[in-house]
Tab-separated table of C-alpha atoms (C1' of nucleotides) in Angstrom:
chain	number	residue	atom	x	y	z
A	8	MET	CA	77.909	-7.900	-93.958
A	9	GLY	CA	75.190	-9.737	-92.223
A	10	ARG	CA	73.575	-9.240	-88.927
A	11	ARG	CA	75.405	-10.899	-86.088
A	12	PRO	CA	73.307	-13.722	-84.719
A	13	CYS	CA	72.144	-13.121	-81.208
A	14	CYS	CA	73.826	-16.331	-80.125
A	15	ALA	CA	75.404	-19.470	-81.435
A	16	LYS	CA	72.406	-21.690	-81.868
A	17	GLU	CA	74.320	-24.913	-81.875
A	18	GLY	CA	74.582	-26.735	-78.633
A	19	LEU	CA	72.128	-24.518	-76.743
A	20	ASN	CA	69.226	-25.827	-74.815
A	21	ARG	CA	65.904	-25.072	-76.386
A	22	GLY	CA	62.318	-25.659	-75.562
A	23	ALA	CA	60.827	-25.855	-72.103
A	24	TRP	CA	62.849	-24.620	-69.228
A	25	THR	CA	63.732	-26.942	-66.348
A	26	ALA	CA	63.332	-26.081	-62.703
A	27	ILE	CA	67.100	-25.999	-62.346
A	28	GLU	CA	67.459	-23.531	-65.149
A	29	ASP	CA	64.745	-21.369	-63.672
A	30	GLU	CA	66.492	-21.365	-60.335
A	31	ILE	CA	69.824	-20.448	-61.881
A	32	LEU	CA	68.354	-17.631	-63.851
A	33	THR	CA	66.322	-16.297	-60.924
A	34	ASP	CA	69.284	-16.393	-58.569
A	35	TYR	CA	71.510	-14.704	-61.060
A	36	ILE	CA	69.065	-11.854	-61.772
A	37	LYS	CA	68.387	-11.365	-58.062
A	38	LEU	CA	72.119	-10.981	-57.588
A	39	HIS	CA	73.054	-8.947	-60.645
A	40	GLY	CA	69.784	-7.458	-61.838
A	41	GLU	CA	68.209	-7.488	-65.271
A	42	GLY	CA	69.947	-6.531	-68.462
A	43	LYS	CA	73.035	-7.641	-70.368
A	44	TRP	CA	71.003	-10.489	-71.659
A	45	ARG	CA	73.500	-11.494	-74.265
A	46	ASN	CA	76.198	-12.084	-71.703
A	47	LEU	CA	73.899	-13.402	-69.045
A	48	PRO	CA	73.842	-17.076	-70.107
A	49	SER	CA	77.626	-17.432	-70.012
A	50	SER	CA	77.894	-15.464	-66.774
A	51	ALA	CA	75.157	-17.412	-65.134
A	52	GLY	CA	76.269	-20.724	-66.491
A	53	LEU	CA	73.128	-21.314	-68.505
A	54	ASN	CA	73.231	-23.145	-71.773
A	55	ARG	CA	70.603	-20.863	-73.246
A	56	CYS	CA	70.280	-17.986	-75.670
A	57	GLY	CA	70.196	-14.571	-74.041
A	58	LYS	CA	66.915	-13.831	-75.684
A	59	SER	CA	65.464	-16.978	-74.260
A	60	CYS	CA	66.617	-16.005	-70.785
A	61	ARG	CA	65.052	-12.579	-71.092
A	62	LEU	CA	61.763	-14.036	-72.267
A	63	ARG	CA	61.697	-16.584	-69.523
A	64	TRP	CA	62.340	-13.962	-66.896
A	65	LEU	CA	59.918	-11.428	-68.224
A	66	ASN	CA	57.074	-13.803	-68.942
A	67	TYR	CA	57.386	-16.307	-66.174
A	68	LEU	CA	59.947	-15.823	-63.462
A	69	ARG	CA	59.538	-12.189	-62.514
A	70	PRO	CA	58.272	-12.007	-58.946
A	71	ASP	CA	55.496	-9.539	-59.778
A	72	ILE	CA	53.864	-11.755	-62.364
A	73	LYS	CA	50.233	-12.266	-61.607
A	74	ARG	CA	49.253	-15.792	-62.451
A	75	GLY	CA	45.757	-17.132	-62.798
A	76	ASN	CA	42.748	-16.386	-64.894
A	77	ILE	CA	42.184	-13.067	-66.488
A	78	THR	CA	39.343	-11.403	-64.636
A	79	ARG	CA	36.288	-9.984	-66.292
A	80	ASP	CA	37.476	-6.490	-65.561
A	81	GLU	CA	40.847	-7.170	-67.005
A	82	GLU	CA	39.285	-8.634	-70.092
A	83	ASP	CA	37.090	-5.560	-70.576
A	84	LEU	CA	40.120	-3.360	-70.206
A	85	ILE	CA	42.064	-5.408	-72.691
A	86	VAL	CA	39.328	-5.074	-75.208
A	87	ARG	CA	39.117	-1.341	-74.775
A	88	LEU	CA	42.830	-0.888	-74.866
A	89	HIS	CA	43.044	-3.025	-77.958
A	90	ASN	CA	40.468	-0.796	-79.614
A	91	LEU	CA	42.770	2.078	-78.921
A	92	LEU	CA	46.189	0.573	-79.367
A	93	GLY	CA	45.758	-2.374	-81.687
A	94	ASN	CA	48.217	-5.201	-81.272
A	95	ARG	CA	50.564	-3.175	-79.126
A	96	TRP	CA	50.692	-5.841	-76.466
A	97	SER	CA	53.461	-4.291	-74.413
A	98	LEU	CA	51.524	-1.069	-74.025
A	99	ILE	CA	48.336	-2.932	-73.149
A	100	ALA	CA	50.260	-4.990	-70.632
A	101	GLY	CA	51.553	-1.807	-69.111
A	102	ARG	CA	48.058	-0.968	-68.002
A	103	LEU	CA	47.529	-4.372	-66.470
A	104	PRO	CA	49.851	-4.817	-63.510
A	105	GLY	CA	51.279	-8.270	-63.251
A	106	ARG	CA	50.240	-9.307	-66.741
A	107	THR	CA	52.743	-9.802	-69.500
A	108	ASP	CA	52.399	-8.876	-73.110
A	109	ASN	CA	52.812	-12.479	-74.090
A	110	GLU	CA	50.018	-13.536	-71.758
A	111	ILE	CA	47.684	-10.842	-73.032
A	112	LYS	CA	48.551	-11.654	-76.593
A	113	ASN	CA	47.816	-15.315	-76.054
A	114	TYR	CA	44.626	-14.554	-74.215
A	115	TRP	CA	43.495	-12.258	-76.973
A	116	ASN	CA	44.253	-14.760	-79.686
A	117	THR	CA	42.542	-17.619	-77.962
A	118	ASN	CA	39.623	-15.927	-76.274
A	119	ILE	CA	38.714	-12.346	-76.918
A	120	CYS	CA	39.390	-12.234	-80.602
A	121	LYS	CA	36.848	-14.953	-81.154
A	122	LYS	CA	34.340	-13.118	-79.071
A	123	VAL	CA	34.891	-9.943	-81.003
A	124	GLN	CA	34.398	-11.773	-84.234
A	125	GLY	CA	31.323	-13.422	-82.897
A	126	HIS	CA	30.024	-10.100	-81.698
A	127	ARG	CA	30.530	-8.590	-85.143
A	128	SER	CA	28.827	-11.430	-86.987
A	129	SER	CA	25.921	-11.517	-84.581
A	130	THR	CA	24.905	-8.249	-83.047
A	131	ALA	CA	22.167	-9.907	-81.087
A	132	THR	CA	24.314	-10.885	-78.142
A	133	ASN	CA	25.934	-8.120	-76.212
A	134	HIS	CA	28.590	-9.656	-73.970
A	135	LYS	CA	29.010	-13.361	-73.974
A	136	PRO	CA	30.128	-15.086	-70.791
A	137	ARG	CA	33.704	-16.106	-70.613
A	138	ASN	CA	34.805	-19.514	-71.718
A	139	GLN	CA	34.934	-21.405	-68.538
A	140	ALA	CA	35.284	-24.877	-69.978
A	141	ARG	CA	38.734	-25.371	-71.384
A	142	GLY	CA	39.004	-27.402	-74.503
A	143	LYS	CA	35.505	-26.756	-75.626
A	144	LYS	CA	35.435	-27.363	-79.324
A	145	SER	CA	34.588	-24.629	-81.657
A	146	SER	CA	34.635	-24.077	-85.344
A	147	SER	CA	38.022	-24.606	-86.887
A	148	ARG	CA	40.375	-21.638	-86.657
A	149	ILE	CA	42.440	-22.946	-89.481
A	150	ASP	CA	42.018	-21.049	-92.744
A	151	GLU	CA	40.063	-18.392	-90.991
A	152	PRO	CA	41.011	-14.943	-92.126
A	153	LYS	CA	43.314	-13.061	-89.843
A	154	PRO	CA	41.182	-11.343	-87.293
A	155	ASN	CA	40.870	-7.692	-87.985
A	156	THR	CA	40.603	-6.959	-84.334
A	157	GLY	CA	38.806	-3.935	-83.125
A	158	SER	CA	38.974	-0.655	-84.857
A	159	SER	CA	41.448	0.204	-87.468
A	160	VAL	CA	44.317	1.548	-85.444
A	161	VAL	CA	47.134	3.529	-86.877
A	162	ARG	CA	50.544	2.523	-85.622
A	163	THR	CA	52.452	5.130	-83.781
A	164	LYS	CA	56.008	5.981	-83.123
A	165	ALA	CA	57.457	6.921	-79.824
A	166	SER	CA	58.084	10.572	-78.984
A	167	ARG	CA	57.281	12.849	-76.133
A	168	CYS	CA	53.827	14.475	-76.320
A	169	THR	CA	51.864	16.142	-73.635
A	170	LYS	CA	49.373	18.123	-75.658
A	171	LEU	CA	47.174	17.141	-78.495
A	172	LEU	CA	44.949	19.032	-80.885
A	173	ILE	CA	41.399	17.822	-81.226
A	174	SER	CA	39.636	18.638	-84.396
A	175	PRO	CA	36.323	20.486	-84.515
A	176	GLU	CA	34.726	17.460	-86.127
A	177	ALA	CA	35.443	15.464	-83.001
A	178	GLN	CA	34.156	17.978	-80.525
A	179	ASN	CA	30.801	16.354	-80.183
A	180	LEU	CA	32.542	13.216	-78.997
A	181	ARG	CA	34.648	15.243	-76.633
A	182	ASP	CA	31.658	17.073	-75.263
A	183	SER	CA	29.545	14.012	-74.766
A	184	PHE	CA	32.385	12.262	-73.021
A	185	CYS	CA	33.116	15.208	-70.728
A	186	ASP	CA	29.416	15.693	-69.993
A	187	ARG	CA	29.337	12.230	-68.589
A	188	VAL	CA	32.670	12.402	-66.792
A	189	VAL	CA	32.810	15.884	-65.355
A	190	GLY	CA	29.232	17.021	-65.750
A	191	PRO	CA	27.300	19.059	-68.309
A	192	GLY	CA	28.603	22.522	-68.978
A	193	LEU	CA	31.796	21.982	-67.101
A	194	VAL	CA	33.835	20.756	-70.003
A	195	ASP	CA	36.147	23.718	-70.370
A	196	ASP	CA	36.480	24.348	-66.671
A	197	VAL	CA	37.403	20.947	-65.400
A	198	SER	CA	38.459	18.704	-68.208
A	199	PRO	CA	41.938	18.625	-69.733
A	200	PHE	CA	40.468	19.962	-72.949
A	201	ALA	CA	41.042	23.645	-73.632
A	202	PRO	CA	40.393	25.913	-76.635
A	203	MET	CA	43.362	26.885	-78.736
A	204	GLU	CA	44.787	30.273	-78.052
A	205	ASP	CA	44.576	31.273	-81.734
A	206	ASN	CA	40.758	31.212	-81.502
A	207	SER	CA	40.532	28.425	-84.045
A	208	LEU	CA	37.928	25.759	-83.620
A	209	ASP	CA	40.502	23.289	-82.530
A	210	PHE	CA	40.849	22.135	-78.967
A	211	VAL	CA	43.979	21.076	-77.240
A	212	MET	CA	44.184	18.319	-74.720
A	213	ASP	CA	46.770	18.904	-72.043
A	214	PHE	CA	47.956	15.640	-70.601
A	215	ASN	CA	49.419	17.419	-67.618
A	216	GLN	CA	45.824	18.128	-66.663
A	217	VAL	CA	44.743	14.520	-66.895
A	218	ASP	CA	44.269	12.825	-63.561
A	219	GLU	CA	43.802	9.149	-62.823
A	220	LYS	CA	40.039	9.520	-62.478
A	221	PHE	CA	39.755	11.025	-65.916
A	222	LEU	CA	41.988	8.395	-67.366
A	223	SER	CA	39.998	5.654	-65.714
A	224	ASP	CA	36.746	7.023	-67.064
A	225	PHE	CA	38.280	7.503	-70.458
A	226	LEU	CA	39.427	3.912	-70.516
A	227	HIS	CA	36.008	2.727	-69.613
A	228	ASP	CA	34.264	4.891	-72.117
A	229	ASP	CA	32.737	3.422	-75.200
A	230	PHE	CA	35.022	3.978	-78.182
A	231	ALA	CA	32.614	2.698	-80.748
A	232	PRO	CA	32.102	6.208	-82.144
A	233	LEU	CA	35.804	6.421	-82.791
A	234	CYS	CA	35.631	3.238	-84.733
A	235	ASP	CA	32.765	4.610	-86.753
A	236	ILE	CA	34.678	7.720	-87.473
A	237	ASP	CA	37.635	5.756	-88.586
A	238	GLN	CA	35.608	3.531	-90.803
A	239	ASN	CA	33.956	6.493	-92.448
A	240	GLY	CA	36.889	8.788	-92.605
A	241	LEU	CA	39.894	6.656	-93.237
A	242	GLU	CA	41.041	4.076	-95.631
A	243	THR	CA	40.697	0.971	-93.559
A	244	GLY	CA	41.994	-2.459	-94.409
A	245	ASP	CA	45.649	-3.181	-93.699
A	246	THR	CA	45.958	-1.447	-90.410
A	247	SER	CA	49.686	-1.888	-90.334
A	248	THR	CA	50.290	0.141	-93.428
A	249	ASN	CA	47.735	2.864	-93.397
A	250	THR	CA	49.782	5.158	-91.236
A	251	SER	CA	52.192	7.026	-93.358
A	252	SER	CA	50.489	6.556	-96.669
A	253	SER	CA	47.063	7.857	-95.722
A	254	SER	CA	46.367	11.476	-96.121
A	255	PRO	CA	46.068	13.565	-93.017
A	256	SER	CA	42.612	13.465	-91.569
A	257	SER	CA	41.146	15.427	-88.721
A	258	ASP	CA	39.297	12.290	-87.711
A	259	GLN	CA	42.591	10.672	-87.135
A	260	THR	CA	43.420	13.292	-84.643
A	261	PHE	CA	40.795	12.275	-82.195
A	262	LEU	CA	41.463	8.644	-82.794
A	263	PHE	CA	44.984	9.209	-81.673
A	264	SER	CA	44.102	11.188	-78.636
A	265	GLY	CA	43.282	8.244	-76.493
A	266	GLU	CA	46.374	6.443	-77.473
A	267	ILE	CA	48.631	9.334	-76.792
A	268	MET	CA	47.034	10.067	-73.490
A	269	LEU	CA	47.280	6.491	-72.388
A	270	CYS	CA	50.861	6.159	-73.338
A	271	ASP	CA	51.878	9.446	-71.901
A	272	LEU	CA	50.467	8.591	-68.534
A	273	ASP	CA	52.271	5.348	-68.664
A	274	LEU	CA	55.414	7.322	-69.295
A	275	HIS	CA	55.922	5.470	-72.527
A	276	SER	CA	55.543	8.724	-74.405
A	277	VAL	CA	53.957	7.560	-77.588
A	278	ALA	CA	52.954	9.905	-80.341
A	279	PRO	CA	51.985	9.404	-83.911
A	280	LEU	CA	54.276	9.333	-86.876
A	281	PRO	CA	55.227	12.804	-87.912
A	282	ASP	CA	53.844	12.478	-91.393
A	283	THR	CA	50.323	11.487	-90.419
A	284	GLY	CA	49.120	15.011	-90.077
A	285	ILE	CA	48.351	14.537	-86.430
A	286	ASP	CA	48.666	17.784	-84.542
A	287	CYS	CA	50.755	16.768	-81.610
A	288	LEU	CA	52.629	19.306	-79.608
A	289	GLU	CA	55.812	17.547	-78.646
A	290	ASP	CA	57.947	18.339	-75.671
A	291	GLN	CA	61.677	18.524	-76.106
B	18	DA	C1'	40.635	-47.123	-73.370
B	19	DA	C1'	42.520	-45.016	-77.249
B	20	DG	C1'	42.791	-41.677	-80.713
B	21	DC	C1'	41.561	-37.233	-82.291
B	22	DT	C1'	40.852	-32.355	-81.959
B	23	DG	C1'	41.213	-27.936	-80.351
B	24	DA	C1'	42.453	-24.704	-76.493
B	25	DA	C1'	45.994	-22.772	-73.829
B	26	DC	C1'	50.307	-20.988	-73.358
B	27	DA	C1'	55.346	-21.302	-73.444
B	28	DA	C1'	58.908	-20.399	-76.391
B	29	DC	C1'	61.122	-19.017	-80.702
B	30	DC	C1'	62.150	-15.954	-84.573
B	31	DG	C1'	62.974	-11.901	-87.171
B	32	DC	C1'	62.724	-7.122	-87.272
B	33	DA	C1'	63.101	-2.327	-85.778
B	34	DG	C1'	64.652	1.355	-82.873
B	35	DG	C1'	67.815	3.502	-79.724
B	36	DG	C1'	72.319	4.063	-77.901
B	37	DC	C1'	77.051	4.273	-78.408
B	38	DA	C1'	81.650	4.259	-80.368
C	12	DA	C1'	77.302	10.515	-90.214
C	13	DT	C1'	77.718	5.744	-90.015
C	14	DG	C1'	77.689	1.147	-88.489
C	15	DC	C1'	77.323	-2.109	-84.887
C	16	DC	C1'	75.268	-3.884	-80.687
C	17	DC	C1'	71.644	-4.534	-77.477
C	18	DT	C1'	67.054	-4.696	-76.331
C	19	DG	C1'	62.208	-4.945	-76.926
C	20	DC	C1'	58.289	-6.056	-79.620
C	21	DG	C1'	54.917	-8.615	-82.253
C	22	DG	C1'	53.977	-12.599	-85.094
C	23	DT	C1'	54.346	-17.341	-85.315
C	24	DT	C1'	55.258	-22.053	-83.952
C	25	DG	C1'	55.548	-25.928	-80.848
C	26	DT	C1'	54.038	-28.524	-76.963
C	27	DT	C1'	50.935	-30.002	-73.540
C	28	DC	C1'	46.594	-31.151	-71.881
C	29	DA	C1'	41.589	-31.786	-71.567
C	30	DG	C1'	37.321	-33.004	-73.649
C	31	DC	C1'	34.949	-35.549	-77.085
C	32	DT	C1'	33.900	-39.519	-80.012
DNA sequence: AAGCTGAACAACCGCAGGGCA
DNA sequence: ATGCCCTGCGGTTGTTCAGCT
């Protein structure tokens, strides 16, 4: 028994959308709202696949789409989020109002990823200016190895998580970060980090204590140390498969913390896979 | 001016997860 | 508990356009 195709592919319009189709889709969604994508084409009178309608709406027709160039700030944020989240474009897009995952993905593949690669191969330059001239020729991208973008990020699975254990080995990172954000010596008083009640060396991060300022500073912090930890402490390589197979590592714990915090505040509630050894205190 | 090349981005495809019967 | 349906996601492909030769 095979999977039911999402639509009958024969006889459906494909390729670029026409202005008429856009108008029909927009009018229909304004009237009936989003959802029921499979039935939408027939209901709206569109000769399109439901998936295609959804994509067109989400990536192009939505009224809150921000069009135009990605700003420098947005680019910096994308880079940092990508260091944390990997190719989780929808989550990254969630932190960039008006930007779609497709847009960010395209932007990454055509712009940032090359910069990151260039930065790795040549540490002399710190932050290259953005490509202003479109169509500027560069070295061929064909046959280039797939960009191993950013740090090795472990994929996660969605579940509710508001608290996270931070290993003793990562405390220096925590302390240095908090020193800068909330001030020296105030770590345990002000930050969302708190010692475990069982007097172990572990710390717990309570996401309920995280405010927007902290998140903002966290996002703009330099995550390079996390990458170093990962490179030293984990099997790197295929980032898509090193999740469940790798042995639990306390270094992983801290690596995950940013991801979980981000996602939690976005109400996407993302936590690591249960068998990664990450100490995540899940809510029910 | 024409052809070529690469950048940009829109769109497609297959898969996975959650919800529901 | 199981299977199906719907939706969303990420990777990939296709198309258009601008700059270069």
